[in-house]
Tab-separated table of C-alpha atoms and ligand atoms in Angstrom:
chain	number	residue	atom	x	y	z
A	1	MET	CA	0.000	0.000	0.000
A	2	THR	CA	1.900	2.987	-1.224
A	3	PRO	CA	0.500	6.334	-0.224
A	4	SER	CA	-0.523	7.835	-3.536
A	5	LEU	CA	-0.644	11.384	-2.213
A	6	LYS	CA	2.925	11.536	-1.015
A	7	PRO	CA	4.537	12.215	-4.397
A	8	THR	CA	2.140	15.128	-4.836
A	9	HIS	CA	3.308	16.640	-1.569
A	10	LEU	CA	6.860	16.355	-2.726
A	11	SER	CA	6.211	18.061	-6.031
A	12	PHE	CA	4.447	20.891	-4.164
A	13	THR	CA	7.516	21.288	-2.042
A	14	VAL	CA	9.760	21.546	-5.043
A	15	VAL	CA	7.606	24.163	-6.712
A	16	PHE	CA	7.345	26.069	-3.474
A	17	PHE	CA	11.025	26.258	-2.778
A	18	THR	CA	11.996	27.240	-6.282
A	19	VAL	CA	9.943	30.387	-5.703
A	20	ALA	CA	11.182	31.572	-2.331
A	21	SER	CA	12.235	30.574	1.162
A	22	PRO	CA	9.386	30.029	3.679
A	23	GLN	CA	10.194	33.244	5.593
A	24	ASP	CA	10.064	35.327	2.443
A	25	TRP	CA	6.804	33.732	1.568
A	26	ILE	CA	5.201	34.555	4.880
A	27	LEU	CA	6.346	38.183	4.741
A	28	GLY	CA	5.374	38.564	1.140
A	29	SER	CA	2.062	36.859	1.506
A	30	ARG	CA	1.000	39.118	4.413
A	31	GLN	CA	0.857	42.000	2.000
A	32	MET	CA	-0.742	39.944	-0.692
A	33	ILE	CA	-3.671	38.581	1.294
A	34	GLN	CA	-6.179	41.347	1.026
A	35	SER	CA	-9.662	40.017	0.578
A	36	SER	CA	-11.496	38.001	3.204
A	37	ARG	CA	-12.682	35.756	0.398
A	38	THR	CA	-9.107	34.691	-0.165
A	39	ILE	CA	-8.566	34.056	3.527
A	40	LEU	CA	-11.648	31.874	3.751
A	41	PHE	CA	-10.544	30.013	0.665
A	42	LEU	CA	-7.096	29.401	2.128
A	43	PHE	CA	-8.609	28.260	5.371
A	44	LEU	CA	-10.807	25.680	3.663
A	45	LEU	CA	-7.968	24.519	1.480
A	46	ALA	CA	-5.734	24.073	4.502
A	47	ILE	CA	-8.372	21.929	6.168
A	48	VAL	CA	-8.757	19.741	3.088
A	49	LEU	CA	-5.019	19.284	2.664
A	50	ASP	CA	-4.531	18.618	6.345
A	51	LYS	CA	-7.161	15.882	6.199
A	52	HIS	CA	-5.278	14.409	3.279
A	53	ALA	CA	-2.099	14.431	5.297
A	54	ILE	CA	-3.758	12.345	8.000
A	55	GLN	CA	-5.187	9.880	5.488
A	56	VAL	CA	-1.832	9.445	3.867
A	57	SER	CA	-0.226	8.765	7.201
A	58	ALA	CA	-2.933	6.309	8.159
A	59	ARG	CA	-2.310	4.214	5.103
A	60	SER	CA	1.425	4.256	5.343
A	61	LEU	CA	1.674	3.459	9.041
A	62	HIS	CA	2.783	0.011	9.938
A	63	ASP	CA	5.141	-1.624	12.393
A	64	ASN	CA	7.524	0.909	13.843
A	65	SER	CA	5.993	3.612	11.761
A	66	PRO	CA	8.249	6.590	11.191
A	67	ASP	CA	5.124	8.735	11.234
A	68	CYS	CA	4.303	7.883	14.846
A	69	ASP	CA	6.400	8.800	17.859
A	70	CYS	CA	4.045	7.060	20.212
A	71	TYR	CA	0.766	5.219	20.438
A	72	VAL	CA	-2.318	5.773	22.514
A	73	THR	CA	-4.803	3.080	23.512
A	74	SER	CA	-8.443	3.608	24.417
A	75	GLY	CA	-10.900	1.976	26.786
A	76	ARG	CA	-10.898	2.033	30.564
A	77	SER	CA	-7.126	1.792	30.731
A	78	PRO	CA	-5.818	4.275	28.177
A	79	ALA	CA	-2.052	4.666	28.085
A	80	PHE	CA	0.792	5.824	25.895
A	81	PHE	CA	3.422	3.486	24.497
A	82	GLU	CA	6.559	4.091	22.498
A	83	TYR	CA	6.733	1.060	20.217
A	84	HIS	CA	4.446	-0.887	17.941
A	85	ARG	CA	4.568	-4.308	16.287
A	86	PHE	CA	1.949	-5.865	14.063
A	87	TYR	CA	2.228	-9.532	13.116
A	88	ASP	CA	-0.315	-10.311	10.435
A	89	PHE	CA	-0.786	-13.923	9.357
A	90	ARG	CA	-3.812	-13.305	7.136
A	91	ASP	CA	-2.401	-12.792	3.694
A	92	ILE	CA	0.629	-15.005	3.679
A	93	ALA	CA	1.254	-16.173	0.156
A	94	GLY	CA	3.415	-18.914	-1.249
A	95	ASP	CA	3.372	-22.640	-1.830
A	96	SER	CA	4.399	-23.362	1.716
A	97	VAL	CA	1.054	-22.234	3.133
A	98	TYR	CA	-0.836	-25.445	3.810
A	99	ASP	CA	-4.244	-26.087	2.306
A	100	HIS	CA	-4.793	-28.739	4.970
A	101	GLU	CA	-3.207	-29.312	8.318
A	102	PRO	CA	0.029	-31.338	8.301
A	103	ALA	CA	0.177	-34.894	9.609
A	104	ASN	CA	-0.192	-35.352	13.333
A	105	VAL	CA	2.969	-36.181	15.230
A	106	THR	CA	3.197	-39.944	15.718
A	107	ASN	CA	4.004	-41.712	18.945
A	108	SER	CA	7.542	-42.461	17.731
A	109	GLN	CA	8.237	-38.743	17.133
A	110	SER	CA	8.757	-37.935	20.775
A	111	ASN	CA	11.817	-35.685	20.468
A	112	GLY	CA	10.218	-32.556	19.098
A	113	ASP	CA	12.792	-32.418	16.295
A	114	GLU	CA	10.344	-32.677	13.421
A	115	PRO	CA	10.935	-30.150	10.623
A	116	GLY	CA	8.767	-27.054	10.685
A	117	GLN	CA	6.892	-25.461	7.817
A	118	GLN	CA	9.011	-23.906	5.088
A	119	GLY	CA	8.271	-20.446	3.736
A	120	TYR	CA	7.123	-17.649	6.014
A	121	LEU	CA	7.716	-19.447	9.326
A	122	ASN	CA	11.169	-20.407	8.099
A	123	SER	CA	12.035	-16.874	6.952
A	124	SER	CA	14.495	-14.613	8.691
A	125	THR	CA	11.688	-12.049	8.985
A	126	PHE	CA	9.765	-14.374	11.240
A	127	ALA	CA	12.814	-15.805	12.997
A	128	LYS	CA	13.912	-12.298	13.940
A	129	ASP	CA	10.872	-11.883	16.195
A	130	TRP	CA	9.657	-15.341	17.153
A	131	LYS	CA	11.070	-18.719	18.138
A	132	ILE	CA	9.138	-21.955	17.707
A	133	GLN	CA	9.830	-24.018	20.819
A	134	THR	CA	11.063	-27.602	20.920
A	135	TRP	CA	11.361	-28.198	24.660
A	136	GLY	CA	9.584	-30.988	26.491
A	137	HIS	CA	8.600	-31.826	30.048
A	138	GLU	CA	8.550	-35.406	31.376
A	139	ARG	CA	5.475	-36.683	33.200
A	140	GLU	CA	5.850	-36.077	36.907
A	141	GLY	CA	3.479	-37.524	39.461
A	142	PRO	CA	-0.303	-37.244	39.708
A	143	ASP	CA	-0.413	-33.522	38.869
A	144	TYR	CA	1.567	-33.978	35.669
A	145	PRO	CA	0.595	-37.450	34.435
A	146	VAL	CA	1.382	-36.973	30.732
A	147	THR	CA	4.668	-35.915	29.126
A	148	VAL	CA	4.489	-32.704	27.103
A	149	GLN	CA	6.624	-32.306	23.989
A	150	ASN	CA	6.557	-29.199	21.807
A	151	SER	CA	6.988	-29.798	18.105
A	152	PRO	CA	7.553	-27.415	15.154
A	153	GLN	CA	5.205	-29.697	13.216
A	154	ASN	CA	2.369	-28.227	15.279
A	155	VAL	CA	2.997	-24.635	14.184
A	156	PHE	CA	1.923	-23.752	10.669
A	157	ILE	CA	0.246	-21.235	8.391
A	158	GLN	CA	-2.948	-22.581	6.951
A	159	ARG	CA	-5.139	-21.241	4.197
A	160	ASP	CA	-8.692	-20.547	5.334
A	161	LEU	CA	-11.151	-23.074	4.039
A	162	LEU	CA	-13.924	-20.594	3.365
A	163	GLU	CA	-11.852	-17.727	2.027
A	164	SER	CA	-8.891	-19.089	0.123
A	165	SER	CA	-7.351	-15.618	-0.129
A	166	THR	CA	-6.766	-15.481	3.606
A	167	SER	CA	-4.651	-17.483	5.979
A	168	HIS	CA	-3.887	-17.759	9.666
A	169	LEU	CA	-1.309	-19.167	12.008
A	170	THR	CA	-2.240	-22.361	13.811
A	171	LEU	CA	-0.840	-23.947	16.967
A	172	ARG	CA	-1.919	-27.545	17.422
A	173	ALA	CA	-1.957	-30.023	20.287
A	174	TYR	CA	-2.322	-33.727	19.565
A	175	ARG	CA	-2.594	-36.595	22.016
A	176	ALA	CA	-0.195	-39.363	21.064
A	177	GLU	CA	-0.061	-42.511	23.148
A	178	ASP	CA	2.909	-41.630	25.374
A	179	PHE	CA	2.790	-37.845	25.316
A	180	THR	CA	0.885	-34.795	24.147
A	181	SER	CA	2.472	-33.161	21.139
A	182	THR	CA	2.119	-29.450	21.788
A	183	ALA	CA	3.043	-26.053	20.360
A	184	GLU	CA	4.674	-22.921	21.706
A	185	LEU	CA	5.858	-19.681	20.197
A	186	GLU	CA	8.015	-17.253	22.149
A	187	GLY	CA	8.585	-13.619	21.298
A	188	LEU	CA	12.218	-12.549	20.997
A	189	GLN	CA	11.528	-8.988	22.111
A	190	ARG	CA	12.632	-9.845	25.635
A	191	ASN	CA	12.602	-6.417	27.203
A	192	VAL	CA	8.933	-5.549	27.035
A	193	LEU	CA	8.018	-3.554	30.123
A	194	HIS	CA	4.335	-2.615	29.936
A	195	ALA	CA	2.249	-3.231	26.861
A	196	SER	CA	-1.182	-3.394	25.351
A	197	VAL	CA	-1.398	-6.581	23.312
A	198	ARG	CA	-4.226	-7.786	21.120
A	199	PHE	CA	-4.533	-11.309	19.770
A	200	ARG	CA	-7.115	-12.029	17.095
A	201	ALA	CA	-7.655	-15.671	17.959
A	202	ARG	CA	-9.941	-18.679	17.912
A	203	VAL	CA	-9.719	-21.972	19.802
A	204	ARG	CA	-11.290	-25.210	18.582
A	205	GLY	CA	-11.040	-28.941	19.013
A	206	ALA	CA	-10.801	-31.520	21.743
A	207	THR	CA	-11.364	-30.987	25.433
A	208	GLY	CA	-8.433	-31.133	27.865
A	209	VAL	CA	-6.243	-28.413	26.342
A	210	VAL	CA	-5.070	-24.972	27.513
A	211	ALA	CA	-4.535	-22.145	25.034
A	212	GLY	CA	-2.304	-19.465	26.530
A	213	MET	CA	-1.593	-15.937	25.331
A	214	PHE	CA	0.560	-14.154	27.880
A	215	THR	CA	3.554	-12.125	28.976
A	216	TYR	CA	6.253	-14.090	30.758
A	217	LEU	CA	9.550	-13.806	32.573
A	218	ASN	CA	9.233	-16.490	35.221
A	219	ASP	CA	6.477	-18.101	37.239
A	220	SER	CA	5.888	-14.996	39.333
A	221	GLN	CA	6.219	-12.444	36.514
A	222	GLU	CA	3.471	-13.598	34.226
A	223	SER	CA	0.155	-12.169	33.058
A	224	ASP	CA	-2.223	-14.589	31.337
A	225	ILE	CA	-5.162	-14.981	29.045
A	226	GLU	CA	-6.072	-18.664	29.257
A	227	ILE	CA	-8.734	-20.640	27.462
A	228	LEU	CA	-9.443	-24.181	28.627
A	229	THR	CA	-11.241	-26.344	26.122
A	230	ARG	CA	-12.932	-28.162	29.002
A	231	ASP	CA	-14.687	-24.850	29.858
A	232	PRO	CA	-17.823	-23.643	28.047
A	233	PRO	CA	-16.937	-21.536	24.968
A	234	ASN	CA	-17.894	-18.277	26.688
A	235	HIS	CA	-15.743	-18.957	29.752
A	236	ILE	CA	-12.272	-17.415	30.062
A	237	ARG	CA	-9.552	-17.107	32.700
A	238	TYR	CA	-7.400	-14.039	33.377
A	239	THR	CA	-4.515	-14.466	35.794
A	240	ASN	CA	-1.485	-12.744	37.221
A	241	GLN	CA	0.970	-15.298	38.570
A	242	PRO	CA	1.719	-16.769	41.010
A	243	SER	CA	-1.792	-18.164	41.304
A	244	VAL	CA	-0.743	-20.963	43.633
A	245	GLY	CA	1.035	-20.128	46.880
A	246	SER	CA	3.968	-21.978	48.397
A	247	ASP	CA	1.405	-23.790	50.593
A	248	GLY	CA	-0.105	-25.296	47.452
A	249	TYR	CA	-3.364	-23.378	47.795
A	250	ASP	CA	-4.844	-20.968	45.268
A	251	VAL	CA	-3.915	-17.353	45.924
A	252	PRO	CA	-7.161	-15.368	46.280
A	253	GLY	CA	-7.558	-12.774	43.532
A	254	ALA	CA	-4.739	-14.115	41.366
A	255	SER	CA	-6.936	-15.849	38.852
A	256	THR	CA	-10.333	-14.644	37.689
A	257	GLU	CA	-12.744	-16.768	35.739
A	258	LEU	CA	-15.490	-14.982	33.912
A	259	ASP	CA	-18.025	-15.270	31.154
A	260	LEU	CA	-17.442	-13.352	27.966
A	261	PRO	CA	-20.335	-10.984	27.168
A	262	ALA	CA	-22.725	-12.581	24.671
A	263	PRO	CA	-22.399	-13.285	21.848
A	264	ILE	CA	-18.624	-13.562	22.263
A	265	VAL	CA	-17.281	-17.122	22.366
A	266	TRP	CA	-13.637	-18.141	22.109
A	267	SER	CA	-14.517	-20.790	19.539
A	268	GLU	CA	-15.069	-17.908	17.080
A	269	TRP	CA	-12.648	-15.105	16.195
A	270	VAL	CA	-12.228	-12.757	19.151
A	271	THR	CA	-9.808	-9.882	19.736
A	272	HIS	CA	-8.371	-10.743	23.139
A	273	ARG	CA	-6.622	-7.777	24.746
A	274	LEU	CA	-4.269	-7.619	27.694
A	275	ASP	CA	-3.184	-4.228	29.037
A	276	TRP	CA	-0.131	-4.304	31.250
A	277	ARG	CA	0.488	-0.983	32.962
A	278	PRO	CA	2.402	-0.132	36.111
A	279	GLN	CA	0.447	-1.636	39.044
A	280	MET	CA	-2.557	-2.599	36.915
A	281	SER	CA	-3.499	-5.337	34.493
A	282	SER	CA	-6.688	-5.082	32.432
A	283	TRP	CA	-8.388	-7.479	30.071
A	284	TYR	CA	-10.777	-6.871	27.172
A	285	ALA	CA	-12.582	-8.979	24.578
A	286	ASP	CA	-13.644	-7.447	21.269
A	287	GLY	CA	-13.036	-3.995	22.705
A	288	GLN	CA	-15.197	-4.538	25.805
A	289	TRP	CA	-13.459	-4.020	29.110
A	290	LEU	CA	-13.878	-7.044	31.382
A	291	LEU	CA	-11.432	-6.894	34.281
A	292	ASP	CA	-8.826	-4.872	36.177
A	293	LYS	CA	-6.379	-6.609	38.496
A	294	GLU	CA	-3.832	-5.140	40.890
A	295	TYR	CA	-2.550	-8.438	42.247
A	296	GLY	CA	0.699	-9.747	40.816
A	297	VAL	CA	1.165	-7.160	38.073
A	298	PRO	CA	4.576	-8.010	36.579
A	299	TYR	CA	7.258	-5.396	37.149
A	300	LEU	CA	10.198	-6.889	35.255
A	301	PRO	CA	10.905	-6.906	31.493
A	302	SER	CA	9.170	-9.868	29.880
A	303	TYR	CA	8.208	-11.334	26.508
A	304	LEU	CA	5.151	-12.675	24.711
A	305	VAL	CA	4.270	-16.352	24.640
A	306	LEU	CA	1.562	-18.233	22.762
A	307	ASN	CA	1.024	-21.879	23.526
A	308	LEU	CA	-1.324	-24.821	23.430
A	309	TRP	CA	-0.652	-27.662	25.847
A	310	SER	CA	-2.020	-30.404	28.044
A	311	ASN	CA	-0.286	-32.481	30.703
A	312	GLY	CA	-3.268	-34.711	31.408
A	313	GLY	CA	-3.628	-33.187	34.882
A	314	ASP	CA	-6.767	-32.022	36.646
A	315	TRP	CA	-6.319	-28.422	35.645
A	316	SER	CA	-5.516	-28.691	31.941
A	317	GLY	CA	-7.718	-31.736	31.546
A	318	ASN	CA	-6.845	-34.926	29.754
A	319	MET	CA	-7.032	-35.193	25.995
A	320	SER	CA	-8.287	-38.519	24.789
A	321	LEU	CA	-5.957	-40.573	22.680
A	322	GLY	CA	-5.798	-39.423	19.046
A	323	SER	CA	-7.648	-36.143	19.654
A	324	ALA	CA	-6.435	-32.689	18.608
A	325	ALA	CA	-7.094	-29.040	19.424
A	326	TYR	CA	-6.097	-25.808	17.693
A	327	LEU	CA	-5.271	-22.209	18.540
A	328	ASP	CA	-5.722	-20.113	15.398
A	329	ILE	CA	-4.223	-16.627	15.203
A	330	GLN	CA	-5.022	-14.052	12.532
A	331	TRP	CA	-2.848	-11.287	13.931
A	332	ILE	CA	-1.056	-9.937	16.970
A	333	ASP	CA	-0.983	-6.195	17.522
A	334	MET	CA	1.250	-4.907	20.278
A	335	VAL	CA	2.156	-1.457	21.551
A	336	PHE	CA	4.731	-1.487	24.298
A	337	ASN	CA	7.522	0.164	26.202
A	338	LYS	CA	10.851	-1.473	26.729
A	339	SER	CA	13.497	-1.471	29.396
A	340	GLY	CA	16.979	-2.868	29.516
A	341	PRO	CA	18.859	-4.899	26.901
A	342	ALA	CA	16.947	-6.460	23.995
A	343	ASP	CA	17.735	-9.988	25.156
A	344	GLY	CA	15.894	-9.259	28.339
A	345	TYR	CA	16.188	-9.300	32.059
A	346	LYS	CA	18.767	-11.709	33.413
A	347	LEU	CA	17.197	-13.847	36.085
A	348	GLU	CA	20.488	-14.436	37.939
A	349	GLY	CA	19.999	-11.542	40.272
A	350	ILE	CA	18.154	-8.370	41.051
A	351	ASP	CA	21.439	-6.407	41.113
A	352	LYS	CA	21.798	-6.929	37.430
A	353	PHE	CA	18.374	-5.453	36.903
A	354	ARG	CA	19.183	-2.447	39.031
A	355	ARG	CA	22.195	-1.833	36.823
A	356	ASN	CA	20.064	-2.272	33.753
A	357	VAL	CA	17.751	0.474	34.893
A	358	ASN	CA	20.475	2.897	33.881
A	359	PHE	CA	20.412	1.515	30.374
A	360	VAL	CA	16.679	1.857	29.897
A	361	ALA	CA	16.200	2.277	26.191
A	362	LYS	CA	14.676	5.703	26.002
A	363	ARG	CA	14.234	7.569	22.786
A	364	GLU	CA	15.517	11.093	22.650
A	365	SER	CA	12.382	12.472	21.084
A	366	HIS	CA	9.265	12.903	23.143
A	367	CYS	CA	5.775	11.925	22.227
A	368	HIS	CA	4.851	14.448	19.556
A	369	ARG	CA	3.068	12.540	16.835
A	370	VAL	CA	0.477	10.440	18.623
A	371	CYS	CA	-1.164	7.537	16.810
A	372	ALA	CA	-4.303	5.694	17.884
A	373	VAL	CA	-4.416	1.910	17.829
A	374	ASP	CA	-8.084	1.442	18.775
A	375	ASP	CA	-11.283	2.278	16.927
A	376	ILE	CA	-9.382	2.717	13.674
A	377	PRO	CA	-10.360	1.507	10.199
A	378	ALA	CA	-7.815	-1.316	10.000
A	379	ALA	CA	-6.379	-3.090	13.022
A	380	GLY	CA	-2.599	-2.887	13.028
A	381	PHE	CA	-2.458	0.383	11.087
A	382	PRO	CA	-2.338	3.141	13.719
A	383	VAL	CA	-3.868	6.449	12.760
A	384	LEU	CA	-2.201	9.774	13.466
A	385	VAL	CA	-4.492	11.644	15.860
A	386	SER	CA	-2.488	14.571	17.124
A	387	GLN	CA	0.750	16.393	16.761
A	388	ALA	CA	2.352	18.475	19.452
A	389	ALA	CA	2.945	22.122	18.581
A	390	SER	CA	6.699	21.744	18.572
A	391	THR	CA	6.597	19.210	15.783
A	392	MET	CA	3.871	20.784	13.711
A	393	ARG	CA	6.296	21.006	10.865
A	394	LYS	CA	4.253	18.783	8.601
A	395	THR	CA	1.040	20.671	9.288
A	396	GLU	CA	2.853	23.966	8.888
A	397	TRP	CA	4.055	22.850	5.551
A	398	MET	CA	0.575	21.815	4.568
A	399	SER	CA	-0.586	25.343	5.400
A	400	MET	CA	2.283	26.658	3.333
A	401	TYR	CA	1.200	24.586	0.370
A	402	ALA	CA	-2.320	25.862	0.869
A	403	LEU	CA	-1.089	29.410	1.062
A	404	GLY	CA	0.988	29.037	-2.053
A	405	LEU	CA	-1.727	27.310	-3.991
A	406	GLY	CA	-4.370	29.695	-2.712
A	407	LEU	CA	-2.356	32.748	-3.694
A	408	ALA	CA	-1.671	31.308	-7.087
A	409	LEU	CA	-5.363	30.682	-7.631
A	410	ALA	CA	-6.384	34.005	-6.063
A	411	SER	CA	-4.222	35.870	-8.516
A	412	THR	CA	-6.280	34.402	-11.341
A	413	PHE	CA	-9.624	35.617	-9.830
B	501	NAG	C1	5.643	4.369	28.122
B	501	NAG	O1	6.736	5.253	28.020
B	501	NAG	C2	6.376	6.611	27.814
B	501	NAG	C3	7.644	7.400	27.622
B	501	NAG	O2	8.501	7.199	28.695
B	501	NAG	C4	5.553	7.099	28.989
B	501	NAG	O3	5.125	8.407	28.759
B	501	NAG	C5	4.323	6.187	29.145
B	501	NAG	O4	3.572	6.581	30.277
B	501	NAG	C6	4.768	4.756	29.297
B	501	NAG	N1	3.581	3.889	29.325
B	501	NAG	C7	3.260	3.138	30.368
B	501	NAG	C8	2.001	2.343	30.267
B	501	NAG	O5	3.941	3.063	31.373
B	502	NAG	C1	-4.979	-34.989	13.463
B	502	NAG	O1	-5.858	-35.497	14.450
B	502	NAG	C2	-7.138	-34.913	14.491
B	502	NAG	C3	-7.894	-35.511	15.662
B	502	NAG	O2	-7.978	-36.883	15.521
B	502	NAG	C4	-7.858	-35.145	13.167
B	502	NAG	O3	-9.120	-34.515	13.181
B	502	NAG	C5	-7.003	-34.566	12.052
B	502	NAG	O4	-7.591	-34.815	10.812
B	502	NAG	C6	-5.624	-35.175	12.099
B	502	NAG	N1	-4.789	-34.548	11.083
B	502	NAG	C7	-4.349	-35.190	10.001
B	502	NAG	C8	-3.556	-34.415	9.028
B	502	NAG	O5	-4.578	-36.377	9.822
B	503	NAG	C1	14.741	-23.012	7.753
B	503	NAG	O1	14.686	-24.420	7.760
B	503	NAG	C2	15.941	-25.060	7.674
B	503	NAG	C3	15.703	-26.540	7.527
B	503	NAG	O2	14.778	-27.016	8.484
B	503	NAG	C4	16.747	-24.707	8.914
B	503	NAG	O3	18.019	-25.301	8.869
B	503	NAG	C5	16.907	-23.185	8.992
B	503	NAG	O4	17.559	-22.846	10.177
B	503	NAG	C6	15.544	-22.530	8.952
B	503	NAG	N1	15.739	-21.080	8.898
B	503	NAG	C7	15.074	-20.245	9.675
B	503	NAG	C8	15.378	-18.803	9.516
B	503	NAG	O5	14.249	-20.620	10.488
B	504	NAG	C1	11.275	-14.284	39.200
B	504	NAG	O1	12.375	-13.433	39.101
B	504	NAG	C2	12.434	-12.457	40.161
B	504	NAG	C3	13.660	-11.579	39.896
B	504	NAG	O2	14.808	-12.347	39.806
B	504	NAG	C4	12.534	-13.132	41.511
B	504	NAG	O3	12.505	-12.169	42.537
B	504	NAG	C5	11.349	-14.105	41.679
B	504	NAG	O4	11.495	-14.821	42.866
B	504	NAG	C6	11.326	-15.058	40.512
B	504	NAG	N1	10.136	-15.900	40.644
B	504	NAG	C7	10.216	-17.216	40.539
B	504	NAG	C8	8.922	-17.962	40.704
B	504	NAG	O5	11.244	-17.810	40.302
B	505	NAG	C1	-6.276	-39.708	30.075
B	505	NAG	O1	-6.408	-40.035	28.713
B	505	NAG	C2	-5.753	-41.223	28.360
B	505	NAG	C3	-5.808	-41.346	26.845
B	505	NAG	O2	-7.126	-41.271	26.365
B	505	NAG	C4	-6.373	-42.398	29.088
B	505	NAG	O3	-5.668	-43.580	28.765
B	505	NAG	C5	-6.287	-42.149	30.595
B	505	NAG	O4	-6.986	-43.163	31.279
B	505	NAG	C6	-6.894	-40.802	30.934
B	505	NAG	N1	-6.659	-40.516	32.336
B	505	NAG	C7	-7.632	-40.108	33.144
B	505	NAG	C8	-7.246	-39.850	34.552
B	505	NAG	O5	-8.775	-39.954	32.761
């Protein structure tokens, strides 16, 4: 999507500067503007051109858009963030996108070393930001009766059956005889400290599986959206860890189970949103605020995780042999702040973190060009909503163009 209006702006600029410098123009034009008709005309023209400027920006904004210094969220927990990432799995092209899901992992493939999908998931673009996990966890007593093994074979881009032009990412869990073959994706932006993250997701398939979309550092720095396929499709769980105390009992207020407002069900596409701000976590579904939580709000730099797993225990539930479940993702939209080195907080000791505080990655520029990420025409494409006076340069220039154009036209009246 190339902004068609941009070249026009540039040609205006060229014309403008071949005539005079901006200061000369302002001085000269003061004497030239005589009739109120001209002033009104200029005013209207400036408005029209300014609107164009915003539309152009809206279309050209993407990831770390150069047109946005910062991002503002809406809802009950509005906040400003410095960075933006948009991971869109909807229009992935190429032969490597599967028309049908790949074979299920067999019982003999218990190492998690199966090859992953070629194409997009194998590209350096993807590998720069995400890592498909291959770790496993042996069964361990009555609470963890089934071995879990992540496999790259359970992470793939699939064409949509109904609309062949679109695609989505899928994480799959499959119950083999001796283990559950699971899927996990970890974000490589390891220094996220506060964020507003939106996952356009759907969960389907067998009972006994947990779909997780969360921020993570360790088991006490973790903020979760969890969907259990043994729950009804309108039931969801929002948790700040730790949810179980050292005494083995649930920590009151750590985990909240609630019903999504009708007609929202997690078995259909839903925009799940987690807002992580200092001292407050908030959760939304399809733009509707559902919960605030002060307990256990993470305070150390973390990263995103998506997973789908089952250990056969009471909590996750037990998948029956040969059954499968799926976490489908259309896109992930994240605005965030960061702190410390890109590879994240080192868990060895708090001292290290204290040192890192001095290296907090702060941009020199302040928040001048503010872009909205909610209630915009296309999710993932922030829209410029305001510019601080000190960086009005673009708008000033637009007025200049208007002035120049207006004067040129006025002289022909
Ligand atoms: C993110 O960082 C900016 C710049 O430091 C700050 O103004 C903003 O309040 C921060 N956002 C949150 C949620 O802490
Ligand atoms: C994987 O297992 C599920 C559940 O039995 C089944 O529905 C699906 O078709 C299987 N996938 C393939 C490619 O055979
Ligand atoms: C792509 O796949 C090949 C073969 O499985 C692997 O060796 C390579 O590391 C992958 N590249 C990326 C960027 O994931
Ligand atoms: C997580 O890391 C922090 C900082 O090192 C530490 O204080 C906390 O005890 C850790 N939590 C767990 C469950 O290991
Ligand atoms: C869990 O599922 C497996 C496979 O279907 C089955 O063999 C086992 O008996 C189940 N365990 C429980 C406690 O239901």
